[in-house]
Amino acid sequence: MRFLPFIWKNLTRNPRRTALTLLSVTASLALLTLLLTVEDSMRQVTEASGRSLRLSVRHKTGFALLLPQSYRKKIETVAGVVACNPFSWYGGNFRNPKEILPSISCDPETLQAVWGDRLEARPEEWESFRKDRMGAMVGSLLAARWGWKAGDTVPLKGTAVPVDLTFHISGVLTKSWDPQIFLFHRDYLEAAMGNPGTVGNFWVKLDRPESLERVIGELNALFANAPQPAIAETEKGLFGMFMGMMQMFRFVILAVGSAVVASIMLVCANTIAMSVRERMSEVGVLRAIGFRRHHVFFFLLGETCIIAMLGGVVGASFAWVACRWSAALVPAGPVAVLLATARPHLIGWAVAISALVGVVGGFVPAWGAVRRPVSQALRQVV
Amino acid sequence: MRTIPLKYNLRSLRVRWLTTGLTVGGVALVVGTFVALMALASGLSHAIGGVADARNVVLLYRGGISEAMSRVSLGAFQALRFLPQIERGEREEPLASLESLVQINLERKSGGETMVILRGMRPIGLRVHHQARLAQGDWFTPGTGSCVVGRGIAERNVGCELGGTVRVGHTSFRITGVMEAGGGSTESEIWADLDAVVGAAHRDWYNSVAVRLREAALFDGFAAAVRSDPRIDLGVKTEAQYIEDQAEGAEGFRVIGLIVAAFMALGAALAEMNTMYSAVGSRTREIGTLRALGFRGPEILKSFLAEAVMLAIPGGLLGCAIGAMMDGFTMSVLSLATVSEVTFRFQVTPAILAAAFVFSVGIGLVGGMLPALQAARLPVLEALRKV
């Protein structure tokens, strides 16, 4: 610690170089933080559904095929089932035809029983949602995007479902599995479409973890040979399937992230190498007046470590603030969700990675400097 | 002898080999990443869109953005089918293809499930989508429960080879052919007879209509005829426009690639600047000597800029080489527009490589400009006196 002022003095001796290195590391770290954010928000999707007591029952062939609503009664008779909620995709858009909102019809009566752990809003908002057939609960990000608040009237245009519907915003969800979700009454959509009696998938809430496997087995047996064959799977399994199709992003993040880390390493190594070149005789002097190799080594590494950490803190904070600030400005879609779910602990990770990489990068040039015999170092002229 | 020989710069770079190497490595990383990301975006946009045919037109519900998010009624199709602008085939059958899209789940060979598009069409649809070619077997025939799978699907999914079956509810489709379409999205689709698909999915509606016009110039007349008919609640788009809308996701990738490259380039340019400042700083006396020998400021500036570019170019070439190795690398991703998985190959095009090279020279110039200016402005006497 007592050598810190000395390291600082050395850093400020060539302020331009320090500033340039710092800026360079900052730019890289801002990018690395953005990449970590993407990775983290993908992780959050499956993490949150890991321990839930929810099952999804969907058509065996895929989501594009619908199930008859009569399956609900059959599902509810299975022991261990607490509540069941039919979801149907509406896919309306608001103003911008290119932004398809994740708008889904559901049964408001069992919504909290099934999804209560991942949907939160004020009690009076839930109350008004239940009472109003045209009511809708919207995710916080979607509400922010269009400036919606409780009481607003919102017309949506249908796409896959060819009906236009007008809604009243009943409340804004402070917590939801998708911050852009738009949930509304199933009866309303059914009536508008002429009561087709179809359901996209059923969400089923169970009483306890032990029931999970048994209920999946019973439901699968129940619907295997039904007119519309259906399968039951855990919430994690379902979200995991969608995430499985997003693996490419993980790969790209890994590849680009490695390139960024390597470039930080090169920048730090370069800075140290240049300092060492110019200060070789000083290294000799330090050694001559009694500092040991590890002291000098520590002085040099301390410089990169400080630069890398400072760059890390600034770059990562900048990236995080930028994410949060821009989330409500971009169109609905995965990018917006990703920006909104940025978690602050990523800054810590980014800074740690940066410091580590800085030290690793500085290792070889610093070692090269202290390894040299004192006499030779003293004799060195630039 | 008014110009400083480039050999001087080359030798200076060689003397400072460690710093030179580290800087070159940094630029190579940036350029390599740039090439790889651009190749990804280019491959993805090709795979999502394919190649547009100027005579082909796509009709979607109220001019929506994706076939998956569109609903077409039989009435609307019948109303537009006999419009005069549409090309006729044998026995005067119009080249208008009513199509149904059903996303179905398949099991991946590598584990897990994927979603792909099962597209139902009447045989006339094959005349409209004439870009698709058979790689193996035969096309589907109505009434026989047969289907044709894209090459990508046959390669990646369980039981999807020639002779396998695809199940939709309780209906089975036998695979009688494998098709290819130059890497386009068709290679990630399954095609079967329209009535069989609609029946298997228990639907009474369709998704889209694809039409081939007699000639591309008839588009405006066709669009006007569709608009003026109240029975047709569909929007008309050229295939090129449709593909452009679809490829917006891939465009997003290109933008992300550019942002990533910009951040990394900023880092690399600053590192390059550092290197060049250090070069100028340690060679102050040399610069003084050069000035004393009669070289003018602008010459010094040119020389140092050349050195900066020479420092960046090997990095650019190395990066291009690294990026070019990604060519043909296969990946797949969920297309949000159609809610299905699309397989694509990285495409490293000459344009991308050229852009990458220019990019690396740009890094050299930006990073070298300030240090070179400083070198050019050094006062001769002071520079000579510097130890």
Coordinates of C-alpha atoms in Angstrom, one line a residue, chain A residues 16-21 23-28 30-31 34-35 58-66 89 91 97-100 157-164 193 224-229 231 233 241-242 244-249 251-252 255-256 258-260 262-267 269-271 273-274 277-278 318 333-335 365 382, chain B residues 15-27 29-30 33 37 40 44 61-63 65 68-71 101-106 108 113-115 167-170 200-203 205 241 245 248 253 256 259-261 263-264 266-268 270-271 273-279 282 326 329 331-334 336 339-341 344 346 374:
Chain A
R16 CA -1.3 11.4 -22.4
R17 CA -0.4 7.8 -22.6
T18 CA -2.3 7.0 -19.4
A19 CA -5.3 8.8 -20.7
L20 CA -5.2 7.1 -24.1
T21 CA -4.8 3.7 -22.5
L23 CA -9.9 5.5 -22.9
S24 CA -9.0 2.4 -24.9
V25 CA -9.8 0.1 -22.0
T26 CA -13.0 2.1 -21.3
A27 CA -14.3 1.6 -24.8
S28 CA -13.6 -2.1 -24.7
A30 CA -18.3 -0.7 -22.2
L31 CA -18.6 -3.2 -25.1
L34 CA -23.1 -4.9 -23.1
L35 CA -22.2 -8.4 -24.2
R58 CA -49.6 -27.4 -25.6
H59 CA -50.4 -29.2 -28.9
K60 CA -47.9 -31.9 -29.5
T61 CA -47.1 -30.7 -33.0
G62 CA -46.3 -27.1 -31.9
F63 CA -47.8 -23.8 -30.8
A64 CA -49.3 -23.1 -34.2
L65 CA -51.9 -25.8 -33.6
L66 CA -54.7 -25.0 -31.1
W89 CA -52.0 -15.5 -28.7
G91 CA -50.4 -10.6 -31.6
P97 CA -47.6 -2.4 -37.7
K98 CA -44.0 -3.8 -37.5
E99 CA -44.1 -4.1 -33.7
I100 CA -46.1 -7.1 -32.9
K157 CA -54.9 -4.0 -34.6
G158 CA -55.0 -7.8 -35.1
T159 CA -52.5 -9.6 -37.4
A160 CA -52.6 -13.4 -37.1
V161 CA -56.1 -13.0 -35.5
P162 CA -58.1 -10.8 -37.9
V163 CA -60.0 -8.7 -35.3
D164 CA -59.2 -5.2 -34.0
M193 CA -63.8 -14.1 -33.1
A224 CA -51.6 -38.7 -26.0
N225 CA -54.5 -40.2 -28.1
A226 CA -56.9 -37.3 -27.8
P227 CA -58.3 -35.8 -31.0
Q228 CA -55.7 -33.0 -30.6
P229 CA -52.7 -34.7 -29.1
I231 CA -48.0 -32.7 -24.2
E233 CA -43.8 -29.8 -20.0
M241 CA -36.7 -24.6 -26.0
F242 CA -37.0 -21.0 -27.1
G244 CA -32.2 -23.3 -27.3
M245 CA -33.0 -21.6 -30.6
M246 CA -31.1 -18.5 -29.3
Q247 CA -27.8 -20.4 -28.8
M248 CA -26.3 -18.6 -31.6
F249 CA -26.3 -15.4 -29.6
F251 CA -21.8 -18.3 -29.3
V252 CA -21.4 -14.8 -30.8
A255 CA -16.5 -15.1 -29.5
V256 CA -16.7 -11.3 -29.5
S258 CA -13.0 -13.2 -26.1
A259 CA -11.8 -10.8 -28.8
V260 CA -12.5 -7.8 -26.6
A262 CA -7.7 -10.2 -25.8
S263 CA -7.6 -6.7 -27.1
I264 CA -7.6 -5.2 -23.6
M265 CA -4.8 -7.6 -22.8
L266 CA -2.8 -6.3 -25.8
V267 CA -3.4 -2.7 -25.0
A269 CA 0.8 -5.2 -22.5
N270 CA 1.7 -2.5 -25.0
T271 CA 1.5 0.3 -22.5
A273 CA 6.1 -2.5 -22.9
M274 CA 6.4 1.1 -23.9
R277 CA 11.4 0.6 -22.9
E278 CA 11.6 4.2 -21.8
F318 CA -21.4 3.9 -18.9
G333 CA -38.8 -6.9 -29.1
P334 CA -36.0 -8.8 -27.6
V335 CA -33.6 -5.9 -27.7
P365 CA 6.7 -7.2 -20.4
V382 CA 16.3 4.2 -25.1
Chain B
V15 CA 13.4 -2.2 -33.9
R16 CA 10.3 -1.8 -31.6
W17 CA 9.1 -5.3 -32.5
L18 CA 7.2 -6.0 -29.3
T19 CA 5.2 -2.9 -29.4
T20 CA 4.6 -3.3 -33.1
G21 CA 3.5 -6.9 -32.7
L22 CA 1.1 -6.0 -29.9
T23 CA -0.5 -3.1 -31.9
V24 CA -0.8 -5.3 -35.0
G25 CA -2.5 -8.0 -32.9
G26 CA -5.0 -5.4 -31.6
V27 CA -5.9 -4.3 -35.1
L29 CA -8.6 -8.6 -33.5
V30 CA -10.8 -5.7 -34.4
T33 CA -14.3 -9.5 -35.5
L37 CA -19.9 -10.2 -37.7
L40 CA -22.9 -13.4 -40.1
L44 CA -28.4 -14.4 -42.2
Y61 CA -53.5 -9.6 -44.4
R62 CA -53.6 -5.8 -44.4
G63 CA -50.0 -5.7 -45.7
I65 CA -44.9 -8.0 -42.1
A68 CA -46.9 -16.2 -39.9
M69 CA -48.8 -13.1 -38.7
S70 CA -51.3 -12.9 -41.5
R71 CA -54.6 -14.5 -42.3
L101 CA -47.9 -21.9 -42.7
V102 CA -47.8 -24.1 -39.7
Q103 CA -44.9 -24.1 -37.3
I104 CA -44.2 -27.6 -36.1
N105 CA -41.7 -28.9 -33.6
L106 CA -39.0 -31.3 -34.7
R108 CA -32.8 -31.9 -33.4
E113 CA -36.5 -29.3 -30.0
T114 CA -36.7 -26.8 -32.9
M115 CA -39.5 -25.1 -34.7
R167 CA -46.1 -35.8 -37.9
V168 CA -48.7 -33.1 -37.6
G169 CA -51.3 -34.1 -35.0
H170 CA -52.5 -37.6 -36.0
A200 CA -54.0 -31.7 -40.4
A201 CA -53.9 -28.3 -38.6
H202 CA -57.7 -28.1 -38.4
R203 CA -57.8 -24.7 -39.9
W205 CA -58.0 -20.1 -43.1
Q241 CA -40.0 -5.7 -50.5
D245 CA -39.0 -6.6 -44.4
E248 CA -34.8 -6.4 -40.9
F253 CA -27.3 -7.8 -36.7
I256 CA -24.9 -4.5 -33.8
I259 CA -21.5 -0.9 -33.1
V260 CA -19.3 -3.6 -31.8
A261 CA -16.7 -2.8 -34.5
F263 CA -16.2 0.3 -30.0
M264 CA -13.4 -2.0 -30.7
L266 CA -12.0 3.2 -30.9
G267 CA -10.0 1.0 -28.5
A268 CA -7.6 0.0 -31.3
L270 CA -6.3 4.8 -29.2
A271 CA -3.8 2.0 -28.7
M273 CA -2.1 6.5 -31.1
N274 CA -0.3 5.5 -27.9
T275 CA 2.2 3.5 -29.9
M276 CA 2.8 6.3 -32.4
Y277 CA 3.2 8.9 -29.7
S278 CA 5.8 6.7 -28.0
A279 CA 7.5 6.3 -31.4
S282 CA 11.6 8.2 -28.4
M326 CA -15.4 -18.2 -40.9
F329 CA -19.6 -21.8 -41.0
M331 CA -25.5 -21.6 -37.5
S332 CA -29.1 -21.4 -36.9
V333 CA -31.3 -18.9 -35.1
L334 CA -34.9 -18.3 -34.2
L336 CA -39.0 -13.9 -34.7
V339 CA -41.4 -18.0 -35.2
S340 CA -39.2 -20.8 -36.6
E341 CA -35.6 -21.7 -36.8
F344 CA -27.6 -20.0 -42.4
F346 CA -21.5 -17.2 -42.8
Q374 CA 3.3 16.6 -33.3

